[in-house]
Amino acid sequence: LTRLPQEEVDWTLAHVVDGPVSHHYKSLKRQKASLLPSPEEQMDRYKVDLYNGARALYAVRERFAKFQALVRAEYEKRGYVEVDDDFLARRAHLRAYNDVLRAEVMKYVAHLVDTGELLVAPRQE
């Protein structure tokens, strides 16, 4: 087992899980709690992507809330938090994957700016 750094414990405990949610996702969840597209909706790529994004957002929030509760319980019990090697490996994998996705998004945004499809306001100093 490996002890989580105190700054990570502090961040985890302070993080607000119920932050703002896109009105598109909220509306979709109100309309259909399962967040699964109907056969007709599956023909609309935008709608499928919207459902996928909403399911992913709510799943991440739920998993984080459970993790936060575990961290809180262990920290209150012991004064520190230990995690196993599987947790560290999964976290490293997810961080690497996020880095790849972030790079792809930035490349795409740069392309949109270069082609004039996305206008960026100059920074105010």
mmCIF file of C-alpha atoms in Angstrom:
data_model
loop_
_atom_site.group_PDB
_atom_site.id
_atom_site.type_symbol
_atom_site.label_atom_id
_atom_site.label_comp_id
_atom_site.label_asym_id
_atom_site.label_seq_id
_atom_site.Cartn_x
_atom_site.Cartn_y
_atom_site.Cartn_z
ATOM 1 C CA LEU A 1 0.000 0.000 0.000
ATOM 2 C CA THR A 2 1.047 3.569 -0.686
ATOM 3 C CA ARG A 3 0.085 6.611 1.345
ATOM 4 C CA LEU A 4 -1.585 9.379 -0.636
ATOM 5 C CA PRO A 5 0.147 12.751 -0.317
ATOM 6 C CA GLN A 6 -1.649 15.087 2.092
ATOM 7 C CA GLU A 7 -2.285 17.650 -0.657
ATOM 8 C CA GLU A 8 -4.142 15.000 -2.668
ATOM 9 C CA VAL A 9 -6.208 13.984 0.364
ATOM 10 C CA ASP A 10 -7.018 17.643 1.031
ATOM 11 C CA TRP A 11 -8.029 18.237 -2.597
ATOM 12 C CA THR A 12 -10.198 15.111 -2.664
ATOM 13 C CA LEU A 13 -12.001 16.062 0.529
ATOM 14 C CA ALA A 14 -12.510 19.684 -0.551
ATOM 15 C CA HIS A 15 -13.643 18.928 -4.116
ATOM 16 C CA VAL A 16 -17.320 19.677 -4.762
ATOM 17 C CA VAL A 17 -18.900 16.791 -6.647
ATOM 18 C CA ASP A 18 -22.157 18.585 -7.392
ATOM 19 C CA GLY A 19 -20.741 21.407 -9.479
ATOM 20 C CA PRO A 20 -22.543 22.885 -12.474
ATOM 21 C CA VAL A 21 -23.885 20.583 -15.184
ATOM 22 C CA SER A 22 -24.581 21.564 -18.783
ATOM 23 C CA HIS A 23 -28.248 22.413 -19.295
ATOM 24 C CA HIS A 24 -28.224 19.939 -22.205
ATOM 25 C CA TYR A 25 -27.285 17.094 -19.846
ATOM 26 C CA LYS A 26 -29.771 18.160 -17.164
ATOM 27 C CA SER A 27 -32.579 18.350 -19.689
ATOM 28 C CA LEU A 28 -31.672 14.974 -21.157
ATOM 29 C CA LYS A 29 -31.624 13.340 -17.713
ATOM 30 C CA ARG A 30 -35.038 14.837 -16.861
ATOM 31 C CA GLN A 31 -36.469 13.513 -20.125
ATOM 32 C CA LYS A 32 -34.892 10.075 -19.845
ATOM 33 C CA ALA A 33 -33.245 9.061 -16.557
ATOM 34 C CA SER A 34 -31.572 6.019 -18.169
ATOM 35 C CA LEU A 35 -29.658 8.311 -20.543
ATOM 36 C CA LEU A 36 -29.935 5.652 -23.246
ATOM 37 C CA PRO A 37 -30.987 6.806 -26.724
ATOM 38 C CA SER A 38 -34.075 5.296 -28.315
ATOM 39 C CA PRO A 39 -33.653 3.413 -31.616
ATOM 40 C CA GLU A 40 -34.797 6.563 -33.457
ATOM 41 C CA GLU A 41 -32.352 8.749 -31.539
ATOM 42 C CA GLN A 42 -29.514 6.358 -32.368
ATOM 43 C CA MET A 43 -29.736 7.571 -35.958
ATOM 44 C CA ASP A 44 -28.721 11.070 -34.844
ATOM 45 C CA ARG A 45 -24.960 11.160 -34.187
ATOM 46 C CA TYR A 46 -25.226 14.405 -32.207
ATOM 47 C CA LYS A 47 -27.901 12.918 -29.934
ATOM 48 C CA VAL A 48 -25.855 9.743 -29.383
ATOM 49 C CA ASP A 49 -22.802 11.835 -28.468
ATOM 50 C CA LEU A 50 -24.934 13.895 -26.094
ATOM 51 C CA TYR A 51 -26.221 10.763 -24.348
ATOM 52 C CA ASN A 52 -22.686 9.326 -24.137
ATOM 53 C CA GLY A 53 -21.322 12.547 -22.670
ATOM 54 C CA ALA A 54 -24.120 12.778 -20.116
ATOM 55 C CA ARG A 55 -23.702 9.149 -19.012
ATOM 56 C CA ALA A 56 -19.946 9.637 -18.688
ATOM 57 C CA LEU A 57 -20.345 12.823 -16.636
ATOM 58 C CA TYR A 58 -22.828 11.314 -14.200
ATOM 59 C CA ALA A 59 -20.795 8.079 -13.897
ATOM 60 C CA VAL A 60 -17.601 9.996 -13.091
ATOM 61 C CA ARG A 61 -19.442 12.066 -10.496
ATOM 62 C CA GLU A 62 -20.873 8.951 -8.866
ATOM 63 C CA ARG A 63 -17.497 7.171 -8.780
ATOM 64 C CA PHE A 64 -15.773 10.247 -7.383
ATOM 65 C CA ALA A 65 -18.416 10.661 -4.667
ATOM 66 C CA LYS A 66 -17.814 7.047 -3.586
ATOM 67 C CA PHE A 67 -14.037 7.560 -3.644
ATOM 68 C CA GLN A 68 -14.400 10.786 -1.674
ATOM 69 C CA ALA A 69 -16.477 8.975 0.969
ATOM 70 C CA LEU A 70 -13.823 6.248 1.256
ATOM 71 C CA VAL A 71 -11.040 8.823 1.577
ATOM 72 C CA ARG A 72 -13.008 10.744 4.200
ATOM 73 C CA ALA A 73 -13.705 7.591 6.239
ATOM 74 C CA GLU A 74 -10.102 6.376 6.145
ATOM 75 C CA TYR A 75 -8.691 9.828 6.886
ATOM 76 C CA GLU A 76 -11.016 10.286 9.867
ATOM 77 C CA LYS A 77 -10.139 6.803 11.149
ATOM 78 C CA ARG A 78 -6.345 6.847 10.655
ATOM 79 C CA GLY A 79 -5.319 10.391 9.880
ATOM 80 C CA TYR A 80 -3.931 9.286 6.499
ATOM 81 C CA VAL A 81 -5.102 7.412 3.394
ATOM 82 C CA GLU A 82 -3.463 4.411 1.764
ATOM 83 C CA VAL A 83 -4.222 3.050 -1.705
ATOM 84 C CA ASP A 84 -3.182 -0.160 -3.417
ATOM 85 C CA ASP A 85 -0.992 -0.559 -6.491
ATOM 86 C CA ASP A 86 -4.037 -1.206 -8.704
ATOM 87 C CA PHE A 87 -5.423 2.215 -7.791
ATOM 88 C CA LEU A 88 -2.106 3.872 -8.637
ATOM 89 C CA ALA A 89 -1.862 1.994 -11.952
ATOM 90 C CA ARG A 90 -5.443 2.921 -12.958
ATOM 91 C CA ARG A 91 -4.853 6.535 -11.994
ATOM 92 C CA ALA A 92 -1.616 6.701 -14.006
ATOM 93 C CA HIS A 93 -3.383 5.168 -17.013
ATOM 94 C CA LEU A 94 -6.278 7.652 -16.782
ATOM 95 C CA ARG A 95 -3.943 10.611 -16.413
ATOM 96 C CA ALA A 96 -1.980 9.518 -19.483
ATOM 97 C CA TYR A 97 -5.225 9.046 -21.426
ATOM 98 C CA ASN A 98 -6.427 12.504 -20.361
ATOM 99 C CA ASP A 99 -3.131 13.985 -21.560
ATOM 100 C CA VAL A 100 -3.621 12.349 -24.981
ATOM 101 C CA LEU A 101 -7.209 13.584 -25.242
ATOM 102 C CA ARG A 102 -6.223 17.092 -24.147
ATOM 103 C CA ALA A 103 -3.497 17.193 -26.813
ATOM 104 C CA GLU A 104 -5.993 16.061 -29.475
ATOM 105 C CA VAL A 105 -8.506 18.708 -28.445
ATOM 106 C CA MET A 106 -5.859 21.426 -28.456
ATOM 107 C CA LYS A 107 -4.697 20.309 -31.908
ATOM 108 C CA TYR A 108 -8.295 20.436 -33.163
ATOM 109 C CA VAL A 109 -8.892 23.880 -31.632
ATOM 110 C CA ALA A 110 -5.652 25.143 -33.203
ATOM 111 C CA HIS A 111 -6.881 23.824 -36.571
ATOM 112 C CA LEU A 112 -10.203 25.658 -36.141
ATOM 113 C CA VAL A 113 -8.373 28.874 -35.269
ATOM 114 C CA ASP A 114 -5.968 28.477 -38.213
ATOM 115 C CA THR A 115 -8.826 27.928 -40.669
ATOM 116 C CA GLY A 116 -10.877 30.790 -39.242
ATOM 117 C CA GLU A 117 -13.692 28.480 -38.126
ATOM 118 C CA LEU A 118 -13.119 29.564 -34.524
ATOM 119 C CA LEU A 119 -12.456 33.145 -33.602
ATOM 120 C CA VAL A 120 -10.490 33.793 -30.444
ATOM 121 C CA ALA A 121 -10.670 37.129 -28.676
ATOM 122 C CA PRO A 122 -7.302 38.640 -27.755
ATOM 123 C CA ARG A 123 -6.328 38.370 -24.103
ATOM 124 C CA GLN A 124 -7.030 41.346 -21.912
ATOM 125 C CA GLU A 125 -4.054 42.299 -19.771
#
